[in-house]
CSV table of C-alpha atoms and ligand atoms in Angstrom, one decimal:
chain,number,residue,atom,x,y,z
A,1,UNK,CA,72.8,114.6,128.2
A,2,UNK,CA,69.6,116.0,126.6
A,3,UNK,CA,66.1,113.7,128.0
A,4,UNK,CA,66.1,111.9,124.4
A,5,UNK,CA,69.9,111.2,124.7
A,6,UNK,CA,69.1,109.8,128.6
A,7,UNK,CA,66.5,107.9,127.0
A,8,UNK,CA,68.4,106.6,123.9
A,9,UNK,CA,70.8,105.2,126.4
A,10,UNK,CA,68.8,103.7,129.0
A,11,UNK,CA,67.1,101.5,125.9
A,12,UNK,CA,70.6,100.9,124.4
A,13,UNK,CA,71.5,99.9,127.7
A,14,UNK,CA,68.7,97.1,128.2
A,15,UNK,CA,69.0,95.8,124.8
A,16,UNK,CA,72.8,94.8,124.8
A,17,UNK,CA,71.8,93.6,128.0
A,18,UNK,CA,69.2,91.6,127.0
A,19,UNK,CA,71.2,90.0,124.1
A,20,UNK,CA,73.9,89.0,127.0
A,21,UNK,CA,71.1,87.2,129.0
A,22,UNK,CA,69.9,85.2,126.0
A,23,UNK,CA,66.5,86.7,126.0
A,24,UNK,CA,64.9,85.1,122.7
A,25,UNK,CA,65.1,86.8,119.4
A,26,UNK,CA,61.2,88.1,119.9
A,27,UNK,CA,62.0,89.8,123.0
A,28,UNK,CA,65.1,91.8,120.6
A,29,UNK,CA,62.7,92.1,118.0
A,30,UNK,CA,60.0,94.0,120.1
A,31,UNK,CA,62.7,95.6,122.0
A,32,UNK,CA,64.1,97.3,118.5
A,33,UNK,CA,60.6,97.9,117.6
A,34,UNK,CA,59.9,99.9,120.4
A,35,UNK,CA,62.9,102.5,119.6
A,36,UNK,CA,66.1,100.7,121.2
A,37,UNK,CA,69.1,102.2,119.1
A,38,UNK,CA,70.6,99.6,117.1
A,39,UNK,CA,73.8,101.8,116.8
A,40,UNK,CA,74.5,102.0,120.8
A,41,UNK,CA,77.7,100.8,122.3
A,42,UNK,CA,77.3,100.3,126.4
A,43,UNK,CA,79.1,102.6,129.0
A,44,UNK,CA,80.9,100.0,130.8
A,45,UNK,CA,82.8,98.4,127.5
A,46,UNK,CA,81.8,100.5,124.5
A,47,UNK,CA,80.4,96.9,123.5
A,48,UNK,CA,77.4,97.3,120.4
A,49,UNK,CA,74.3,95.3,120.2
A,50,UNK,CA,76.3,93.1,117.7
A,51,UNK,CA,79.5,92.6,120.2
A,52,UNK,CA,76.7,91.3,122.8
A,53,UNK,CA,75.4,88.8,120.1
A,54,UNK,CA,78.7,87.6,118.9
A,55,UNK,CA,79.1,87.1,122.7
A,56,UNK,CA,76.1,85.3,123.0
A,57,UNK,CA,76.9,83.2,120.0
A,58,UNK,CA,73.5,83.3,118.4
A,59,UNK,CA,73.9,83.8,114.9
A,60,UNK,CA,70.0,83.7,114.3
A,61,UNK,CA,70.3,87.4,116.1
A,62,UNK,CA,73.2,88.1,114.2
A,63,UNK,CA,71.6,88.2,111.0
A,64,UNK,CA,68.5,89.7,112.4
A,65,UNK,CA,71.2,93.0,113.8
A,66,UNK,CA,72.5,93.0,110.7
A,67,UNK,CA,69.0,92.8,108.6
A,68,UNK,CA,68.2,95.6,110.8
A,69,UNK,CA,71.0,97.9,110.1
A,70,UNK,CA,73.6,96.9,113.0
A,71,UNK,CA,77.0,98.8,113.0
A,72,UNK,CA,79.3,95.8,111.8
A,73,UNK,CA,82.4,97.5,112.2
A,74,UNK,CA,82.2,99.4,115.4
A,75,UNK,CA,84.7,98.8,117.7
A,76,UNK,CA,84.4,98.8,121.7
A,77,UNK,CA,86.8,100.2,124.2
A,78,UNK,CA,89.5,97.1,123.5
A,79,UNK,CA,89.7,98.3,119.6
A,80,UNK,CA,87.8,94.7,119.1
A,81,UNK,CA,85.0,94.5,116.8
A,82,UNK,CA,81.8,91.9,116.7
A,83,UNK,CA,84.2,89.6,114.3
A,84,UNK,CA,87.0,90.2,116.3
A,85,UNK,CA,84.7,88.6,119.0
A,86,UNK,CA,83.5,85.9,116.8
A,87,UNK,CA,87.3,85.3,116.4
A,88,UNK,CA,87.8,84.9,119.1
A,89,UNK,CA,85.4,82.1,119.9
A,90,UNK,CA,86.7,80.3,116.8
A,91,UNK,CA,83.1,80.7,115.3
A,92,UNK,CA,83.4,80.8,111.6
A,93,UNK,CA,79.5,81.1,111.3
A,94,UNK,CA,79.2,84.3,112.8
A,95,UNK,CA,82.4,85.9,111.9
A,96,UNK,CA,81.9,85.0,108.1
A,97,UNK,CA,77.9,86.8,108.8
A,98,UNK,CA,79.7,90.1,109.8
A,99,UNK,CA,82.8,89.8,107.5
A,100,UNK,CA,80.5,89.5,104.6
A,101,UNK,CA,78.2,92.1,106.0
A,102,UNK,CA,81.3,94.2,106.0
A,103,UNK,CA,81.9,93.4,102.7
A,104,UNK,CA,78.8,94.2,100.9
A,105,UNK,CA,78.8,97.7,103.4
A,106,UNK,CA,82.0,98.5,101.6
A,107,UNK,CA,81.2,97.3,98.2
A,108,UNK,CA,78.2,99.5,98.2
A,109,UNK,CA,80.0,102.7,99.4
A,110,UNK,CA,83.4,102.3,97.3
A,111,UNK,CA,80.3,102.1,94.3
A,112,UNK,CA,78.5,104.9,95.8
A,113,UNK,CA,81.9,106.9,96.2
A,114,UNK,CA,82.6,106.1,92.4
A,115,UNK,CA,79.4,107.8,91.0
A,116,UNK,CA,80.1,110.8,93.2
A,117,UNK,CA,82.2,113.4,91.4
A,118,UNK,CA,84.9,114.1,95.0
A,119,UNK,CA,86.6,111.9,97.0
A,120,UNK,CA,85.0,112.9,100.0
A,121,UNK,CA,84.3,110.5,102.4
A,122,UNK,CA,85.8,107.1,103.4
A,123,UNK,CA,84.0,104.5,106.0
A,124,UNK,CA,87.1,103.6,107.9
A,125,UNK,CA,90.7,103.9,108.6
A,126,UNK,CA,91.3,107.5,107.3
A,127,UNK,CA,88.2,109.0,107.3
A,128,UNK,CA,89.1,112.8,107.0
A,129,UNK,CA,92.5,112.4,107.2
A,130,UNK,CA,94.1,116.4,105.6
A,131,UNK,CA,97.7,115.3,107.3
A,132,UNK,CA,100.5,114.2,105.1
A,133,UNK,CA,100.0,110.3,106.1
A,134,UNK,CA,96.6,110.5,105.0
A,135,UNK,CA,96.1,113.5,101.9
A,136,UNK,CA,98.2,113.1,99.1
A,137,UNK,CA,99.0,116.2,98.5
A,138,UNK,CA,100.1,117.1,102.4
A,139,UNK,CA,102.3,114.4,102.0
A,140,UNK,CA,104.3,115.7,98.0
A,141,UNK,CA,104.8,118.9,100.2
A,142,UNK,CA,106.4,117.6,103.4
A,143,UNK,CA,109.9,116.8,104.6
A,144,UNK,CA,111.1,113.2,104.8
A,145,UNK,CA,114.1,112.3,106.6
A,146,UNK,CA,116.2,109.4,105.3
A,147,UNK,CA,117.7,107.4,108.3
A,148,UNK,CA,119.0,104.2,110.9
A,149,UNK,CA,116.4,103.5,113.7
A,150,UNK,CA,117.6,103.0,117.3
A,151,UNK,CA,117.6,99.3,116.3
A,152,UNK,CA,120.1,99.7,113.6
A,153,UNK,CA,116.7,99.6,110.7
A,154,UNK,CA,116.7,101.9,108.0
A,155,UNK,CA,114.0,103.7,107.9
A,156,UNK,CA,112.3,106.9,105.7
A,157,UNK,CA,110.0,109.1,107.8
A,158,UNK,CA,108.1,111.7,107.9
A,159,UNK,CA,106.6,113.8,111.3
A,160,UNK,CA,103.1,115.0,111.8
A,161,UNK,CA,102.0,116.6,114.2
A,162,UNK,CA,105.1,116.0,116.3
A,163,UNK,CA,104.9,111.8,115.9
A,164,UNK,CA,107.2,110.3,113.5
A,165,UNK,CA,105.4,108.3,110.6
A,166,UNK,CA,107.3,105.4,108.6
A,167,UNK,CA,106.8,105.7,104.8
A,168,UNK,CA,108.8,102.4,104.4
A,169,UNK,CA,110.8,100.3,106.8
A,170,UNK,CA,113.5,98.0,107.1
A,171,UNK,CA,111.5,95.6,108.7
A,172,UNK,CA,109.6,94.8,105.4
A,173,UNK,CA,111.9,93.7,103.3
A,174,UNK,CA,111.1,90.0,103.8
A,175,UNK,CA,107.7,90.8,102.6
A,176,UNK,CA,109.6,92.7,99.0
A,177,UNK,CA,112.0,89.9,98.7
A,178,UNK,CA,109.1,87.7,98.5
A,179,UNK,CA,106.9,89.4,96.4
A,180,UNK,CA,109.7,89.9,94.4
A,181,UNK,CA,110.5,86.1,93.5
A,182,UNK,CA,106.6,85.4,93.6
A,183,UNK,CA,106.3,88.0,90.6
A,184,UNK,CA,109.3,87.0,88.9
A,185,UNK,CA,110.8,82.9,89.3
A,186,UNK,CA,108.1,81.4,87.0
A,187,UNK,CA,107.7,84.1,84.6
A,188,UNK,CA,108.4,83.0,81.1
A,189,UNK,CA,110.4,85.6,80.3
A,190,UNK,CA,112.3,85.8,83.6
A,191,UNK,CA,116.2,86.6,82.0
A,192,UNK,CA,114.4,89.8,79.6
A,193,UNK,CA,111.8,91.1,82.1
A,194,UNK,CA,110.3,94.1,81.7
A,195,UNK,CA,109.1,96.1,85.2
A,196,UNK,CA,106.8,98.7,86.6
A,197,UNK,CA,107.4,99.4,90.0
A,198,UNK,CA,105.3,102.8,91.4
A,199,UNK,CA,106.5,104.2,94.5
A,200,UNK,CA,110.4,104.1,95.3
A,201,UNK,CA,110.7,104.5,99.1
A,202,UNK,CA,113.7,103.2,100.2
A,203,UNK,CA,114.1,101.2,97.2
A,204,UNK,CA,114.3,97.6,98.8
A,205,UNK,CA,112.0,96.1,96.3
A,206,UNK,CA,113.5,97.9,93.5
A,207,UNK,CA,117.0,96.7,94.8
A,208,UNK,CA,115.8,93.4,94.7
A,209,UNK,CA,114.1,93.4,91.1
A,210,UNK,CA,118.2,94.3,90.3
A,211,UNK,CA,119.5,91.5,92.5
A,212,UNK,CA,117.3,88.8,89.9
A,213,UNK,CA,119.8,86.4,88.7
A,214,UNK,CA,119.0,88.4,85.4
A,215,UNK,CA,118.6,92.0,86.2
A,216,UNK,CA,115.4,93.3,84.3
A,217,UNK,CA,115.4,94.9,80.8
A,218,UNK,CA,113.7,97.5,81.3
A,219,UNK,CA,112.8,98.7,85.1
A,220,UNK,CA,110.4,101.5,85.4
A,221,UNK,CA,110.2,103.4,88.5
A,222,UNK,CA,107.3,106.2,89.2
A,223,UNK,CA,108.1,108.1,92.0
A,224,UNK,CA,106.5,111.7,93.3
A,225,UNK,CA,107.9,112.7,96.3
A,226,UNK,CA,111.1,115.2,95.9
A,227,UNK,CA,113.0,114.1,98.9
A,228,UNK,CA,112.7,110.2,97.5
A,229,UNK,CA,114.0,111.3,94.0
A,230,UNK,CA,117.4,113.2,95.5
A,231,UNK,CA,117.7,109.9,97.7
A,232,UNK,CA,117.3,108.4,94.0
A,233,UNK,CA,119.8,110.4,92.4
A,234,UNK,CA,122.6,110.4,95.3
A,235,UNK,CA,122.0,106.7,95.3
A,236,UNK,CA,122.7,106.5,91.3
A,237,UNK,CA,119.4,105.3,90.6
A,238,UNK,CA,119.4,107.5,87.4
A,239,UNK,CA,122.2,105.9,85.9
A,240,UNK,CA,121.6,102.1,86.2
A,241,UNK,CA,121.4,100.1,83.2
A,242,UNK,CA,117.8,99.8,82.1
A,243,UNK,CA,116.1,102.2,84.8
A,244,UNK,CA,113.7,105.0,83.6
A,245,UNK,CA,112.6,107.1,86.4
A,246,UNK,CA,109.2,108.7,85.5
A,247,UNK,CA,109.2,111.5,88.1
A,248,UNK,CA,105.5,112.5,89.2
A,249,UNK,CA,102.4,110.7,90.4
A,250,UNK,CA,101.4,107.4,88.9
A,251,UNK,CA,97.9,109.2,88.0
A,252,UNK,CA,100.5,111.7,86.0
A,253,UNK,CA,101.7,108.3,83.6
A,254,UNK,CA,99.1,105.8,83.9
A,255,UNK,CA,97.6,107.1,80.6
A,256,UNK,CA,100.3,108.6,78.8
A,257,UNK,CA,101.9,107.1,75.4
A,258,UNK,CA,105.3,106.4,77.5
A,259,UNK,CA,103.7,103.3,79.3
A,260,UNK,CA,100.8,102.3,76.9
A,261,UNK,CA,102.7,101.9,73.9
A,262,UNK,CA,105.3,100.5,75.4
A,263,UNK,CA,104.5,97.0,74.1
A,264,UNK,CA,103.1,96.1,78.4
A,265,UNK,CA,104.8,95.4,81.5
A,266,UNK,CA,105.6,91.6,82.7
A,267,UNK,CA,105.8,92.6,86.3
A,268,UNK,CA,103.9,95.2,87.3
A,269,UNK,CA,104.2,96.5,91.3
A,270,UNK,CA,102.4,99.2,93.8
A,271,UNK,CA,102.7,101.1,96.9
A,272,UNK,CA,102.6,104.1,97.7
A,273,UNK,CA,101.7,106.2,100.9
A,274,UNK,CA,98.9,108.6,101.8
A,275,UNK,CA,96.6,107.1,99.0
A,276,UNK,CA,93.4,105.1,100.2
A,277,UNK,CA,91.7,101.9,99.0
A,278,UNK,CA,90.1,103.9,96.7
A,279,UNK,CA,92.8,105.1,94.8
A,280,UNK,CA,94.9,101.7,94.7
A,281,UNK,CA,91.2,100.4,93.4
A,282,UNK,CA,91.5,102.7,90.3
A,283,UNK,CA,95.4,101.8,89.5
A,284,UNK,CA,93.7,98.6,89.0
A,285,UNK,CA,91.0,99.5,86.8
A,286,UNK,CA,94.7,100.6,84.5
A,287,UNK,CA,96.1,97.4,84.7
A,288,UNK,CA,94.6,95.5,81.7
A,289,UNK,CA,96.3,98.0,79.8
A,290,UNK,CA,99.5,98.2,81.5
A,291,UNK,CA,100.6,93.9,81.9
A,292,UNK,CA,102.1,92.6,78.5
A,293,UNK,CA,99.8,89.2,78.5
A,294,UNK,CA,98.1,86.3,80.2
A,295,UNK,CA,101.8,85.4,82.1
A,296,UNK,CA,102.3,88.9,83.7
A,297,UNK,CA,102.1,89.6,87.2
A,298,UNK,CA,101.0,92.2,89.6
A,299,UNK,CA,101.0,92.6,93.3
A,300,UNK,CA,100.3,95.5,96.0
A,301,UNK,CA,101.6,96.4,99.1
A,302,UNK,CA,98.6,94.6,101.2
A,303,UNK,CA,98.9,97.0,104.0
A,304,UNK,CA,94.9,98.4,104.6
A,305,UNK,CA,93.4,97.8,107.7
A,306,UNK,CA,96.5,95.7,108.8
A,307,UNK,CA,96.3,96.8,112.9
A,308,UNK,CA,93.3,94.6,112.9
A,309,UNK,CA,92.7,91.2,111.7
A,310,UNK,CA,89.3,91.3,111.2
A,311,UNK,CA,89.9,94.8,109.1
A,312,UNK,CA,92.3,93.2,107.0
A,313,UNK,CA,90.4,90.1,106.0
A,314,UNK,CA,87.8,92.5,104.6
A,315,UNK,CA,90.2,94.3,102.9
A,316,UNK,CA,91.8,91.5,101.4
A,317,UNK,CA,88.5,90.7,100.2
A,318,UNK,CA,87.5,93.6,98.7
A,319,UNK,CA,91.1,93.5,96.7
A,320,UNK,CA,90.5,90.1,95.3
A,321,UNK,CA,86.9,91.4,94.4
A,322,UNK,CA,87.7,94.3,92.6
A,323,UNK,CA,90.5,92.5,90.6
A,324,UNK,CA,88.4,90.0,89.1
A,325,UNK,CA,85.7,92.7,88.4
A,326,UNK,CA,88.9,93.8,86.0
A,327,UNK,CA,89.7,90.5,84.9
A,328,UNK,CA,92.4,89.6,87.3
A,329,UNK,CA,92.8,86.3,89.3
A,330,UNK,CA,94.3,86.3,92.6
A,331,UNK,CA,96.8,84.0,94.5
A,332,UNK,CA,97.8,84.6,98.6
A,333,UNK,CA,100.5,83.5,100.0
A,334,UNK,CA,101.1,84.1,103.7
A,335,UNK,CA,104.6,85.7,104.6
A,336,UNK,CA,105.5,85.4,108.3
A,337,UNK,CA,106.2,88.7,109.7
A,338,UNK,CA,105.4,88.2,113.4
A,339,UNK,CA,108.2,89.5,115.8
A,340,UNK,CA,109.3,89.9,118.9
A,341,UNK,CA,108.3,93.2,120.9
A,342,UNK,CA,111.9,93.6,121.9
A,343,UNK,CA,113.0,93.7,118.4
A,344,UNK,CA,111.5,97.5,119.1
A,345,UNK,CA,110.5,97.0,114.9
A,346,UNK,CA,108.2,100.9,115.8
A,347,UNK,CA,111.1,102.5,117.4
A,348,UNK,CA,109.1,106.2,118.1
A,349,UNK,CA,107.4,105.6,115.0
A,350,UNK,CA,103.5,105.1,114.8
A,351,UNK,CA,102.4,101.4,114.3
A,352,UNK,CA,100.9,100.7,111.0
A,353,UNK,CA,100.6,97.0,110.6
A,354,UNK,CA,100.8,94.9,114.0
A,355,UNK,CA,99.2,91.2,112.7
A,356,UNK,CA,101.4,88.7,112.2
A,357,UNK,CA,101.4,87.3,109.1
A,358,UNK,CA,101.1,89.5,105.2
A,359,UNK,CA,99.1,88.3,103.0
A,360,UNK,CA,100.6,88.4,99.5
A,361,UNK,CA,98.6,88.9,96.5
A,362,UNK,CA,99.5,88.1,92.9
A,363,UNK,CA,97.7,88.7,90.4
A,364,UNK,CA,97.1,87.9,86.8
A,365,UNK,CA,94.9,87.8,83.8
A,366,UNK,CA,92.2,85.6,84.1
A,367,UNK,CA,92.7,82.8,80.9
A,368,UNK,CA,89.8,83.1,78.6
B,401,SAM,C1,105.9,102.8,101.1
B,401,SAM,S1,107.0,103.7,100.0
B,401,SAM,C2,107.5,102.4,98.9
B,401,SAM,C3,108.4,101.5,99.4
B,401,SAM,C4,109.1,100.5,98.4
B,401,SAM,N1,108.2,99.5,98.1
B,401,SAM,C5,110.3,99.9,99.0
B,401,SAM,O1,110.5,98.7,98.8
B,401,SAM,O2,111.1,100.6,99.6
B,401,SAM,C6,105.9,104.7,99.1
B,401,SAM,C7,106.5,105.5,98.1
B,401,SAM,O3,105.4,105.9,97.2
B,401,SAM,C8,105.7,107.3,96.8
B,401,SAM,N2,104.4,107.8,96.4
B,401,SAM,C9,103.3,108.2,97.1
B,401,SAM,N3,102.3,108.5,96.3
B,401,SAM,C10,102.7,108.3,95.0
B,401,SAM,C11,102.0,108.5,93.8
B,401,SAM,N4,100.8,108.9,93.7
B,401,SAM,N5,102.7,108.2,92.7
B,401,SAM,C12,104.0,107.7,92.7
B,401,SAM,N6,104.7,107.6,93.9
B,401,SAM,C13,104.0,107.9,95.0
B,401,SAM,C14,106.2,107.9,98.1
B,401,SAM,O4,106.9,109.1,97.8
B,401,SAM,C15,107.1,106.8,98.6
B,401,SAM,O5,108.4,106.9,98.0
């Protein structure tokens, strides 16, 4: 450690723990003044300026860390961040302050990143991430292996860097089944529907469109990946009454004649893998073009941020926001999906989504 470092950290060190010892918001403010780094997270816990406030529960100093530039989604050596904390104490006031500072911080970079010609940075979850579970391209050119976990789940996976990744796993097909009938029951036209589902995988929600008490008329299936289109063809996907298989990148379709004039979809679902918020954000600036009218439905795989809860609230935020910035109203519904750790659901395979309970968007048209 350099003498500006030592000194960097010996002011971190007496603000957090001023904030802990309820010293009053003029002692922080001088205390910032005079050069103590907002930004610092404490040698003992990794704990930030904020994490001490939300611990302190003063949400006057809250909003004061956050006027001043506090990091609100740093994260201490237990993976929790400030909201977490506030969470933890049941305080809505304080959490809602950081969630919605989290918010805005997002907004404003996801507009920042759309003026900006390359997709260069994101703020967090897969910040430079060139492996195959985080660039697309890594991910078109890598092996998947189609098989049955340990615990008897099917599961599609791929391996970087020697650790097993799951593309799609058995363990969510509650979550398809129910997006499934949330898309479809009430639709109108629920015996002739007409279905865009992006992203194929192990083909349980695309197994479950065909179990509808009417199967739909048309079923369109983009997938990119190789591997999943063999899996496609050995499975007779390419022969089913009413399927078209597009076979390339949504991005390759989303504009072409095939799916604009093709009159609009009633049901229209996503997800994919190795694509960030970003690009899921402009498939929905496609949507108005792509649902047939006011009745049609659309959901995502809501799976961003999902090892945190305080991560995933923002997320699910940010969804909703963007979807009504393209004219789209959104309904949650909350699909149980808590388990028990000896159901070994991870097998050797990296966690991706460890909260209990999916939140299910569906969205449609907003009525003039
Ligand atoms: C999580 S799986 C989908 C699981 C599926 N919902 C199910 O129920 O089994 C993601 C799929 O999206 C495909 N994919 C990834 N990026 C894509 C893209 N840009 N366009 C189309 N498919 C893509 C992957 O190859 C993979 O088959």
């Amino acid at each position: 450690m350099d003498d500006l470092d030592t000194i960097a950290a010996q002011l971190g060190e007496d603000l957090i723990n001023k904030i802990l010892a309820n010293e009053s918001i003029d002692e922080i403010s001088t205390a910032l003044q005079l050069g103590a780094p907002i930004w610092y997270q404490n040698a003992a816990e990794g704990i930030s300026p904020l994490h001490a406030a939300a611990y302190a529960r003063n949400h006057d100093l809250v909003k004061l860390l956050i006027n001043e530039g506090a990091v609100w989604n740093a994260v201490d050596y237990l993976k929790n961040t400030a909201g977490d904390i506030a969470l933890s104490f049941n305080d809505e006031t304080i959490y809602k302050e950081i969630r919605d500072a989290g918010i805005r911080s997002e907004l404003l970079l996801g507009l920042l990143e759309k003026k900006s010609s390359s997709d260069s940075f994101r703020l967090i979850l897969c910040a430079e991430d060139t492996t195959a579970s985080g660039s697309s391209d890594a991910f078109l050119n890598s092996r998947l292996k189609y098989t049955v976990d340990e615990n008897g789940q099917d599961i599609c996976v791929l391996n970087v860097e020697g650790q097993d990744i799951g593309v799609m796993m058995g363990w969510e097909r509650n979550i398809m089944n129910e997006t499934v009938h949330r898309l479809c029951d009430q639709h109108p036209n629920a015996t002739n529907l007409k279905i865009l589902n992006i992203g194929f995988g192990l083909g349980i929600v695309d197994n479950f469109f065909q179990s509808l008490p009417h199967p739909p008329a048309e079923h369109f299936i983009i997938e990119a990946h190789p591997d999943v289109l063999n899996f496609m063809r050995e499975r007779g996907w390419y022969d089913r009454k009413g399927v078209r298989i597009l076979e390339g990148r949504w991005q390759d379709f989303v504009e072409s004649p095939e799916l604009l004039n093709s009159g609009g979809f009633d049901v229209i679902y996503t997800d994919t893998f190795s694509e960030d918020y970003n690009a899921l954000r402009q498939f929905f600036e496609h949507l108005p073009d792509l649902l047939a009218d006011g009745e049609s439905s659309f959901s995502f795989f809501n799976g961003l941020g999902a090892t945190n809860a305080f991560f995933y609230d923002i997320y699910t935020r940010i969804s909703e926001l963007h979807l009504a910035d393209v004219g789209l109203d959104v309904n949650w519904s909350d699909v149980d999906v808590g388990f028990d750790d000896r159901e070994g659901r991870w097998g050797e395979t990296r966690e991706y989504f460890s909260l209990p309970i999916y939140r299910l968007p569906v969205g449609k048209m907003k009525s003039m």
